XYZ file of C-alpha atoms in Angstrom:
681
model
C 138.378 27.346 105.287
C 137.084 29.797 102.351
C 133.927 31.538 102.400
C 130.041 29.929 101.062
C 129.715 29.960 97.087
C 125.664 30.914 95.769
C 126.342 28.096 93.444
C 127.970 26.026 95.169
C 125.245 26.378 97.575
C 122.764 26.013 94.734
C 123.478 23.976 92.283
C 121.079 21.654 92.674
C 118.281 25.135 92.368
C 117.127 25.544 88.897
C 118.012 29.507 89.174
C 118.766 31.751 90.652
C 116.907 34.081 93.230
C 116.777 35.932 97.130
C 114.393 34.236 99.446
C 111.960 36.202 100.358
C 110.339 36.596 103.845
C 108.249 38.726 105.503
C 105.910 40.344 108.411
C 104.034 43.234 109.189
C 105.007 45.404 107.587
C 109.485 44.163 107.634
C 110.458 42.587 104.653
C 113.748 40.462 103.873
C 115.354 39.387 101.241
C 118.455 36.992 102.458
C 121.086 34.161 99.565
C 120.739 30.943 100.562
C 122.401 30.565 104.191
C 120.769 33.275 105.332
C 123.270 36.181 105.479
C 120.661 40.089 105.172
C 120.789 41.194 101.617
C 117.843 43.046 101.923
C 115.955 44.285 105.329
C 112.722 47.063 104.508
C 110.500 48.888 106.390
C 108.017 51.350 106.542
C 108.863 55.028 106.914
C 106.458 58.345 106.715
C 108.318 60.888 104.563
C 109.836 58.172 101.862
C 107.816 55.016 101.791
C 109.401 52.438 101.390
C 113.927 53.017 103.589
C 116.038 49.862 102.766
C 118.600 48.386 104.221
C 121.482 46.257 102.101
C 124.966 45.713 101.276
C 125.856 47.065 98.248
C 125.629 51.170 97.257
C 122.764 53.326 97.170
C 120.774 54.064 93.853
C 123.155 57.069 91.680
C 120.552 59.728 91.620
C 121.763 61.314 88.852
C 120.331 57.836 86.399
C 116.452 57.265 86.284
C 116.438 57.826 82.870
C 118.881 55.889 82.586
C 117.448 52.497 81.563
C 120.159 49.782 81.494
C 121.679 51.474 84.661
C 117.854 51.084 86.248
C 117.638 46.628 84.615
C 121.428 46.333 86.485
C 120.610 48.079 89.567
C 117.155 45.659 90.107
C 120.216 43.238 89.425
C 122.244 44.154 91.787
C 121.017 41.408 94.249
C 121.207 38.339 92.342
C 124.968 39.844 90.885
C 125.686 39.839 94.963
C 124.758 36.516 94.494
C 126.457 35.056 92.308
C 129.240 37.225 92.871
C 129.422 34.940 96.667
C 129.632 37.980 98.352
C 127.360 37.279 101.486
C 124.972 39.786 102.890
C 125.382 41.134 106.035
C 124.576 39.484 110.138
C 126.265 36.695 111.116
C 127.722 34.346 108.519
C 129.335 31.121 108.922
C 132.700 30.702 106.697
C 132.378 27.112 104.338
C 130.205 25.159 101.176
C 126.350 24.890 102.317
C 124.842 21.367 101.734
C 122.015 20.733 100.862
C 120.384 24.297 102.232
C 115.974 24.215 101.829
C 113.940 26.456 104.204
C 112.456 23.819 106.105
C 109.774 26.431 107.845
C 108.488 29.202 107.832
C 104.460 30.327 109.268
C 103.989 34.968 110.277
C 106.501 34.803 112.117
C 109.717 33.684 111.073
C 110.815 31.957 108.711
C 113.707 29.267 108.800
C 116.459 27.624 107.277
C 118.943 24.897 107.746
C 121.863 23.024 105.821
C 125.119 21.147 106.291
C 128.836 22.588 106.430
C 131.710 20.502 104.644
C 133.304 20.545 107.952
C 130.007 18.298 109.505
C 128.315 21.880 111.575
C 124.890 21.239 111.002
C 123.105 25.376 110.898
C 120.013 26.726 111.266
C 118.116 29.726 110.533
C 115.542 31.787 111.893
C 114.828 34.834 111.237
C 112.423 35.941 112.852
C 109.826 39.996 113.145
C 109.367 40.410 117.873
C 106.253 41.894 118.656
C 108.684 45.435 118.688
C 108.866 45.177 116.166
C 112.496 43.762 115.934
C 113.940 41.632 112.830
C 116.185 39.001 114.365
C 119.055 36.991 112.419
C 119.450 33.703 114.371
C 121.950 31.507 114.189
C 122.392 27.818 115.740
C 125.463 25.879 115.507
C 125.503 21.973 116.120
C 127.284 18.824 114.957
C 126.383 15.363 115.000
C 130.921 14.659 114.565
C 132.606 12.448 117.419
C 135.255 15.323 117.431
C 134.692 18.874 118.478
C 134.705 21.326 115.136
C 136.759 24.275 114.488
C 134.091 27.254 111.796
C 135.125 30.494 111.178
C 131.611 33.174 112.111
C 132.150 36.496 110.375
C 130.031 38.389 112.784
C 128.925 41.672 109.303
C 127.773 44.499 110.093
C 128.254 46.290 106.171
C 125.496 47.650 105.479
C 124.010 50.624 103.576
C 121.131 53.118 104.528
C 118.834 53.844 101.652
C 115.475 55.167 100.989
C 114.271 52.409 97.557
C 115.373 54.255 94.980
C 111.789 53.879 92.809
C 113.434 54.065 89.417
C 111.044 53.472 86.768
C 111.813 51.601 83.323
C 109.953 54.271 81.988
C 109.686 57.059 84.258
C 107.188 58.957 85.332
C 108.804 61.090 87.359
C 111.837 60.864 89.716
C 112.057 61.920 92.810
C 115.447 63.159 94.247
C 116.560 60.716 96.384
C 118.177 61.013 99.847
C 122.099 62.077 99.897
C 124.113 58.457 100.793
C 125.725 59.274 104.294
C 125.896 56.149 106.436
C 127.172 57.723 109.835
C 128.207 54.374 112.048
C 129.066 52.426 116.081
C 129.615 50.465 116.883
C 131.350 48.692 120.395
C 134.420 47.126 119.673
C 133.328 43.777 120.730
C 130.157 44.084 118.637
C 127.626 43.028 120.956
C 126.256 46.944 120.900
C 126.089 48.900 116.634
C 124.289 51.561 115.356
C 123.215 52.730 111.501
C 122.509 56.780 111.576
C 121.155 58.258 108.321
C 120.389 61.798 108.729
C 119.302 62.047 105.074
C 116.766 59.782 106.225
C 116.000 60.997 109.695
C 116.365 56.926 110.448
C 118.577 54.970 112.180
C 118.593 51.305 113.004
C 119.884 49.405 116.633
C 122.005 46.506 116.821
C 122.527 44.320 119.759
C 124.137 40.435 118.853
C 124.889 38.247 121.814
C 125.551 34.868 122.176
C 124.925 31.087 123.617
C 128.178 30.718 124.652
C 128.221 31.486 128.631
C 132.220 32.791 128.407
C 130.357 34.787 125.870
C 132.033 34.902 121.792
C 134.472 38.592 121.719
C 134.410 40.124 118.602
C 137.352 42.496 117.258
C 135.815 44.916 114.604
C 138.266 46.416 112.367
C 135.985 50.188 112.922
C 133.884 51.721 116.175
C 132.878 54.832 113.990
C 133.766 56.192 111.097
C 130.627 57.975 107.972
C 130.734 56.489 104.930
C 129.962 58.328 102.123
C 127.882 56.631 99.403
C 129.439 53.256 99.789
C 127.974 50.886 102.150
C 129.907 50.704 106.665
C 132.431 48.081 106.161
C 133.444 46.759 108.851
C 133.224 43.831 109.786
C 134.817 40.579 112.522
C 136.604 36.926 112.274
C 136.259 35.043 115.790
C 137.118 31.419 115.371
C 134.443 29.102 117.096
C 134.321 25.444 118.681
C 131.520 23.283 118.142
C 132.112 20.659 121.024
C 129.640 17.258 120.326
C 126.589 16.557 121.377
C 127.033 21.084 122.400
C 125.634 23.517 120.417
C 126.281 27.636 119.902
C 123.702 30.377 118.361
C 124.528 33.810 117.572
C 120.831 36.374 117.088
C 121.905 39.603 116.048
C 119.331 42.070 115.801
C 117.779 45.362 114.320
C 115.726 48.238 115.500
C 114.976 50.392 112.879
C 113.409 53.529 114.506
C 112.260 57.118 112.580
C 113.432 60.066 114.430
C 113.080 59.198 117.897
C 110.248 56.926 117.353
C 109.450 53.152 116.162
C 109.353 53.046 112.456
C 105.800 52.973 112.403
C 102.773 51.667 114.754
C 103.601 48.508 114.756
C 100.552 45.753 114.694
C 100.243 44.040 117.691
C 99.245 40.326 116.321
C 101.940 38.403 115.135
C 100.605 34.406 115.509
C 102.949 33.124 118.809
C 106.093 29.887 118.478
C 103.572 27.195 120.219
C 101.104 27.573 117.147
C 101.406 24.018 114.984
C 102.512 24.120 111.520
C 99.931 24.822 108.634
C 98.170 22.123 106.457
C 97.016 22.570 102.483
C 95.314 20.381 100.339
C 96.137 20.603 97.041
C 95.627 17.382 94.354
C 99.410 18.476 92.666
C 102.610 20.224 94.350
C 103.279 22.661 91.977
C 99.840 24.328 92.321
C 100.182 23.781 95.901
C 103.961 25.696 95.816
C 103.014 28.213 93.827
C 99.145 29.159 95.635
C 101.287 28.762 98.784
C 104.471 30.920 97.843
C 102.269 33.812 96.466
C 100.402 34.184 99.020
C 103.200 33.762 101.787
C 104.973 36.497 99.287
C 101.666 39.234 98.876
C 101.131 38.487 103.167
C 105.101 39.591 103.681
C 106.367 41.540 101.614
C 104.039 43.359 100.052
C 101.552 44.169 102.835
C 102.540 47.550 104.664
C 100.948 49.102 106.496
C 100.746 52.793 107.562
C 99.592 53.061 110.616
C 96.435 50.787 112.296
C 93.870 51.061 109.797
C 95.900 51.823 106.524
C 97.698 49.475 104.357
C 99.681 50.465 101.095
C 100.550 46.970 98.586
C 103.416 46.931 97.027
C 104.165 45.669 93.092
C 107.436 43.662 94.731
C 109.493 44.565 96.965
C 113.444 45.315 95.881
C 112.298 46.918 92.511
C 109.306 48.601 92.342
C 107.823 49.104 96.509
C 104.606 51.273 94.674
C 101.890 50.874 94.536
C 99.474 50.301 91.415
C 96.387 50.411 91.859
C 96.314 47.705 88.500
C 99.217 45.687 90.239
C 97.194 45.928 93.411
C 93.533 44.665 92.394
C 94.502 41.426 90.993
C 97.286 41.114 94.369
C 93.996 41.513 96.545
C 92.208 39.957 94.336
C 94.171 36.668 94.583
C 94.104 37.371 98.468
C 89.880 37.218 98.767
C 90.223 33.678 95.892
C 91.994 31.619 99.186
C 89.991 33.815 101.624
C 87.033 32.168 99.547
C 88.547 29.005 99.288
C 90.654 28.634 102.778
C 87.639 25.407 103.692
C 88.982 23.565 100.660
C 92.255 23.682 100.721
C 93.878 24.771 104.635
C 92.955 22.349 107.643
C 89.823 24.724 110.638
C 93.215 26.237 112.539
C 94.911 27.794 109.657
C 91.824 28.491 107.621
C 91.250 31.122 110.302
C 94.731 31.766 111.226
C 94.259 33.184 107.067
C 91.364 34.424 106.806
C 91.941 36.501 109.886
C 95.100 39.533 108.397
C 93.875 38.763 104.078
C 90.950 39.872 105.597
C 92.021 43.352 107.922
C 94.864 43.414 104.696
C 92.576 43.698 101.896
C 90.375 45.660 104.703
C 93.388 48.093 104.759
C 93.877 48.287 101.498
C 90.779 49.584 100.391
C 91.008 52.662 103.605
C 94.600 53.839 101.822
C 93.037 53.396 98.050
C 90.658 55.761 99.288
C 91.865 57.679 102.583
C 95.439 57.576 102.097
C 96.378 57.815 98.282
C 95.922 61.626 96.948
C 94.471 62.292 94.363
C 95.149 66.525 93.599
C 94.214 65.638 89.537
C 91.375 63.576 90.524
C 91.867 61.002 88.697
C 94.585 58.390 90.671
C 98.374 58.225 89.359
C 99.981 56.228 88.079
C 101.561 55.102 90.719
C 102.685 55.285 94.806
C 104.690 56.195 97.605
C 103.377 53.862 99.648
C 102.169 56.711 102.525
C 99.882 58.074 99.449
C 101.825 60.193 97.709
C 101.931 60.306 94.222
C 105.539 58.655 92.106
C 104.752 59.543 89.474
C 103.694 63.295 86.924
C 99.697 63.322 85.598
C 99.484 61.232 84.184
C 95.610 59.798 83.410
C 96.302 55.259 82.555
C 91.908 54.594 82.434
C 92.579 51.588 84.322
C 93.727 52.745 86.997
C 90.370 54.740 87.348
C 89.033 51.251 87.565
C 90.279 49.162 90.086
C 89.379 50.362 93.177
C 86.171 50.458 92.472
C 86.419 46.572 90.967
C 88.601 46.235 94.355
C 85.388 47.276 96.634
C 83.229 45.749 94.882
C 84.399 42.813 95.548
C 84.973 42.871 99.352
C 81.810 43.295 99.427
C 80.330 39.863 97.858
C 83.265 37.815 99.485
C 82.473 38.681 102.546
C 79.245 40.229 102.322
C 79.113 41.502 106.010
C 80.528 43.984 106.078
C 78.148 46.070 104.624
C 78.592 49.251 107.046
C 82.232 49.478 106.015
C 81.141 49.561 101.969
C 78.819 51.713 102.538
C 81.415 54.399 104.330
C 82.720 54.411 101.467
C 80.292 54.731 98.716
C 79.214 58.034 100.980
C 82.904 59.852 101.824
C 82.213 61.124 97.373
C 85.433 59.753 96.004
C 84.037 57.052 94.055
C 81.144 59.250 92.852
C 83.937 61.690 91.876
C 85.797 59.210 90.046
C 82.590 58.638 88.175
C 82.278 61.319 87.720
C 85.529 62.721 85.845
C 85.709 60.039 83.937
C 82.407 61.228 82.029
C 84.101 64.547 82.001
C 86.510 63.236 79.594
C 85.063 60.823 76.958
C 85.100 61.871 74.115
C 81.863 63.257 72.383
C 81.627 62.437 68.942
C 83.462 58.620 69.468
C 81.359 58.046 72.792
C 86.009 56.895 74.088
C 87.356 57.380 77.314
C 90.737 58.451 76.421
C 94.025 57.341 77.822
C 97.805 58.910 78.341
C 99.373 55.455 78.498
C 98.617 52.141 78.081
C 98.665 48.878 81.061
C 101.683 48.231 80.213
C 102.679 52.194 81.226
C 103.479 52.722 77.905
C 102.722 56.298 75.909
C 99.641 54.857 73.999
C 99.919 55.668 69.082
C 95.690 56.715 69.732
C 94.384 57.579 72.487
C 91.319 54.817 72.996
C 92.579 51.546 74.651
C 90.426 48.445 73.728
C 90.736 45.896 77.340
C 90.596 49.553 78.683
C 87.199 49.718 78.086
C 86.203 45.813 78.656
C 87.258 46.961 81.930
C 85.274 50.103 82.258
C 82.811 48.553 80.035
C 82.361 45.750 83.524
C 83.116 48.350 86.291
C 80.285 50.221 85.784
C 78.256 47.534 85.680
C 80.136 45.817 88.593
C 79.243 49.212 90.354
C 75.364 49.219 89.034
C 74.555 46.011 92.066
C 77.078 47.756 95.013
C 74.944 50.424 94.666
C 71.147 48.358 94.750
C 72.579 46.243 97.063
C 73.685 48.978 99.199
C 70.485 49.979 99.622
C 69.128 52.882 100.944
C 72.305 52.271 103.804
C 74.634 55.009 100.758
C 71.655 57.510 101.339
C 73.600 59.753 98.500
C 72.414 61.821 95.703
C 70.415 59.568 92.981
C 71.772 61.249 89.531
C 75.364 60.687 90.540
C 75.530 56.977 91.545
C 71.883 55.987 90.154
C 72.439 51.645 89.614
C 70.050 52.703 86.062
C 72.191 55.475 85.893
C 76.175 53.778 85.609
C 73.667 50.945 83.284
C 73.296 52.938 80.691
C 76.543 54.331 81.253
C 77.794 51.044 80.966
C 75.516 50.277 77.471
C 77.389 53.196 75.726
C 80.541 52.470 76.810
C 79.445 48.599 74.939
C 77.622 50.039 72.061
C 80.856 52.507 71.047
C 83.350 49.533 71.567
C 81.394 47.179 69.459
C 82.000 50.483 66.794
C 84.852 51.553 67.128
C 86.814 48.424 68.349
C 85.692 45.936 65.903
C 87.889 45.773 62.369
C 89.457 44.010 59.341
C 92.951 43.248 60.434
C 94.879 43.601 57.333
C 97.041 41.590 58.947
C 94.801 37.506 59.036
C 91.904 39.534 57.334
C 89.293 38.962 59.699
C 86.894 41.401 62.584
C 87.956 41.020 65.288
C 89.057 43.413 68.312
C 91.474 45.889 67.715
C 93.958 47.122 70.552
C 93.776 50.772 70.070
C 91.685 53.294 67.891
C 91.799 56.665 67.312
C 87.275 56.532 67.037
C 87.458 57.090 63.220
C 88.538 54.543 61.953
C 91.976 53.848 62.913
C 93.130 51.096 63.930
C 96.680 49.207 65.548
C 96.354 45.437 65.900
C 98.305 44.087 68.734
C 97.695 42.547 72.252
C 99.630 42.879 74.917
C 100.063 40.767 78.302
C 99.613 43.138 79.909
C 95.941 43.512 78.688
C 94.175 41.767 81.193
C 90.223 42.597 80.687
C 90.477 41.262 77.228
C 90.750 36.943 78.173
C 88.820 37.329 80.601
C 85.217 39.585 78.227
C 83.499 36.941 78.332
C 83.558 35.537 81.113
C 82.507 39.125 82.791
C 79.658 39.245 80.196
C 81.284 42.027 78.168
C 80.353 39.352 75.024
C 77.811 36.568 74.933
C 76.628 36.075 71.371
C 77.397 33.762 68.670
C 79.114 36.789 67.240
C 80.933 38.871 69.674
C 81.831 35.235 71.283
C 83.975 34.995 67.775
C 85.269 38.023 67.401
C 86.800 38.170 70.685
C 88.452 34.451 69.733
C 89.644 35.963 66.910
C 91.564 38.969 69.225
C 92.993 36.127 71.457
C 94.427 34.091 68.713
C 95.375 36.759 66.593
C 97.327 37.536 70.316
C 98.643 34.690 70.606
C 100.270 33.769 67.740
C 103.996 34.910 65.479
C 100.877 38.356 63.837
C 101.052 39.860 67.221
C 104.421 41.306 66.424
C 105.987 43.016 69.133
C 103.399 41.409 71.639
C 104.068 37.899 71.122
C 107.444 35.758 71.216
C 106.915 32.355 70.042
C 111.126 31.150 69.711
C 112.505 27.991 71.563
C 110.387 26.145 74.562
C 108.959 28.849 76.679
C 107.952 30.693 74.042
C 104.570 32.857 74.417
C 103.601 35.804 74.744
C 104.650 39.146 76.027
C 105.106 43.296 75.464
C 106.916 46.388 74.132
C 107.167 47.344 77.121
C 110.438 44.375 77.690
C 110.452 42.551 74.856
C 110.293 38.515 75.448
C 107.468 36.561 76.853
C 105.865 36.926 80.097
C 105.158 34.883 83.016
C 101.250 37.432 82.378
C 101.426 35.848 78.496
C 101.274 32.329 80.549
C 98.613 33.056 82.363
C 96.971 33.962 79.838
C 97.266 31.655 78.146
C 96.651 28.873 80.479
C 92.655 30.142 80.532
C 92.403 30.954 77.161
C 93.580 27.250 77.164
C 90.982 26.319 79.707
C 88.254 28.315 78.814
C 87.609 26.201 75.122
C 88.002 23.793 77.657
C 91.467 22.445 75.481
C 93.163 20.136 77.794
C 96.059 20.200 75.751
C 97.185 23.700 74.708
C 96.241 24.086 78.746
C 99.162 21.279 79.106
C 101.062 23.650 77.285
C 100.468 26.277 79.032
C 101.017 24.378 82.408
C 104.424 23.030 80.589
C 105.541 26.946 80.872
C 104.679 27.587 83.392
C 106.641 25.258 85.887
C 109.100 25.283 83.807
C 109.063 29.689 84.173
C 108.758 29.277 88.219
C 111.162 30.291 90.698
C 111.881 28.142 94.221
C 109.451 29.737 95.570
C 106.345 29.479 93.512
C 107.101 33.069 92.129
C 107.587 34.075 88.938
C 109.313 37.765 86.714
C 107.893 40.345 84.162
C 110.548 38.282 80.770
C 111.546 35.044 81.387
C 114.153 34.226 77.765
C 112.209 31.876 75.365
C 114.505 29.714 75.242
C 115.160 29.011 79.359
C 113.279 29.636 80.424
C 115.528 31.985 82.886
C 114.119 35.187 84.010
C 114.942 38.199 82.003
C 113.823 41.233 84.021
C 111.710 41.568 87.407
C 113.390 38.417 89.384
C 110.768 40.080 91.882
C 106.318 40.295 91.052
C 104.013 39.578 92.156
C 102.038 40.252 89.097
C 101.339 37.635 87.703
C 102.381 34.817 90.337
C 99.105 36.362 92.082
C 97.313 35.666 88.222
C 98.830 32.390 88.647
C 97.791 31.291 91.515
C 94.630 32.834 91.225
C 93.414 30.962 88.594
C 94.935 27.099 89.979
C 92.260 27.910 92.451
C 89.468 28.579 90.109
C 90.602 25.416 88.975
C 88.862 26.198 85.766
C 89.527 22.552 84.330
C 89.180 19.981 87.601
C 93.003 19.617 87.539
C 94.415 21.528 90.989
C 91.944 19.506 93.160
C 91.934 19.421 97.149
C 93.247 16.377 98.115
C 95.188 14.390 100.770
C 95.809 15.928 103.766
C 99.506 17.372 103.028
C 102.127 19.631 106.006
C 103.106 22.970 104.362
C 106.571 24.191 104.660
C 104.175 27.636 105.626
C-alpha cells in the first residue's frame, strides 16, 4: 500500500489546514492523519523551540519577504506534497478523517483506511510534560488485515524563526545541528541540538505481547542543516475482534531539566465531554475553535505565575500587546457568558483556566516584558525579551493598561492584584512617558509605525488617538474604583488629571484629524496628519479603535457620529485606495501591509452593520466570514477575494478572537444560546 495523500484524505474539506492543539505550553500541529508536523515548547533563552520534519529557517534570509512567506507555508506545502510527519505513520488511504473528541488534555482523530482498518489517534500531554502520540488499530473485517506501519523519526530541532514581513531587527538563529541517537529496534531515541542546549527524549512501545521490533536504518548520527533521516517500516496483522496500539512519547528538556516548571493542573481522563449552547452552528464553531486555539496554542506559561500570549504558534510565535489585548478580551467575553453558553461543569472548568491565564498574562506584560527604553516594544520573545529594535508604536503602549482595566471590570474580586500592579509604578511610568512624547504645538502624540507595523508618512495616527483617549478615560475610572488601596502620588495618576489628558486628546484629535477627503468631498476623520494641515485618507483592517469610536464614547454628538460614519463608509468602499479590495464575492477591507481582503476587515464590516442595524449588510459580512473560515473555525491574515482561500498566514489568532467576541456580544440577537449541544471540545 502506498503512502497516504493529504489531498485524498481531505477531499471533502474546504481548504488546507493543519490540526492544531495544545495544552499547558506544549503546542502541536498534525496532518489530518495525525502524524506530527510541529511540536513546540517554551525555552527560557530562545522563547519557543520547535521540532518539525523539515529544515530550519535560513538565518541569512530574514530580509527576504518572499522566502519568509514561503517558510510560513512550509507545513501546508508538506501536506500538499503528501508527506507524513514524524511519529507513527499508518500506510493506506484515510477516509473521513475527523477530530472526534477534544479537551484541555488530549485530542482524538478517527478515520478508516481503504484496507478496512480503523485508526484512532490520540495526541495527549501528560502531567510530566510528556507529549504522546497513541495510535490504535482495529478492524471490523471477518478476516485478518495486514498494514505497513512506519516509525518515522525524521525530525529537526530548531528555535522558532520569528521571521517578519516588516522585519524589525532579526534575532540570530542558532545553527541547525541535530544529534540523533536511537536503539536499533526504535524503543528509545533522543534528539539534541547543542546550540539550543535542549533535547527531546523519546520512547516507543506497542500493546502486542510479542512486541513490534522496528529496524531503524540510522541509530547514531549528527545531521547539519537538515532533519534527521531515520525510519523503519514493519508489517503488522490486525485480527478480527482484536487491536493493536502504538505509542510514541516525546519529553522536551532544557539542559538536564524539563523545559518549564510544568503546571500540575491538567484535567483527568475521567471528565465528561463539554456541553455548549449556541443557536448558530457556524458561530459555535468559531467561538469554540478560537477558544481552544487561544488557550491551547497561544498560552505559554513561563513560570507558575507568568504566561506569555503569542499571536500564533507558526508564523510569529511572539507576544504583541495589540493582538494579545484582543485575545485576552475574547477570553473575558467567554468568561462573562459562560453560564449562558455552557453547562455548569464546563463553565467552571473554563472559568478557572481563563482567569488563570489572564492573570498570568498581566503578570507577564507588567513584570516580565522588558522595557529598556521605557516603552513596550513592538513584539516580544516569550521570555519577555524585546524581539525588535526600539520602534515606538503608540497603540502598543495603551493595550496593557486597557487589559488591566478590563480584568478588574470583568472580575472585580481581583482588586488586590490589580492594585499591586498599579502600585508597582509601571502604569504611572507609561503615562508619564506618553505625556513626554506629546507634540507641544498640535497636542497630538506621534508614533513610529501604524498598527499594521508599517512606517508612517505623517507622525500622528487617528485610531491610535481614539485608543489613547479611551485608555486614559478607562484608567481614570479604574484608579477611582481602586481608591485608597493603591496609595499613589496624586500628581501622577489622579483621576481628574487623567480625564483632563483625555479631554485634551479629544480636542486635539477633532481639531487636526477632521478634514475634507478630496476623493469624496466629505468631512471625515483622516488616517494620518502632520498636525499642520496635511492629511492622508485611508482606513486599514488593523485600525480596530476607529470602528469602536461610538461604543467607546469618543464620538457621541450627531455631528461627530456623522463624521465617523463617513470615515467608516469611505474605508469600506473602493475609494479607500490600498485598503479596500472589492473584487470577487469575498472582497472587502484589507491592508497595504498584506494586500487583499482580511477577515479582520470582515469583522469591521460585520460590526459596523450591526451598529447601524443594517441586517442585510450584516448578512453579507457573515456570508464572507463563513466562506473564509477554516474547518476549525479559525481565520488567516488575508484571503483571495474570489475564492476566500488563504493568501497570507494561515495561523493568526487575532481575527478569530475579534469575530468570536462579536458573536458573543450578539448586537443583533443572531447568536443567542439555543438547545444544548454536545461539542467535540
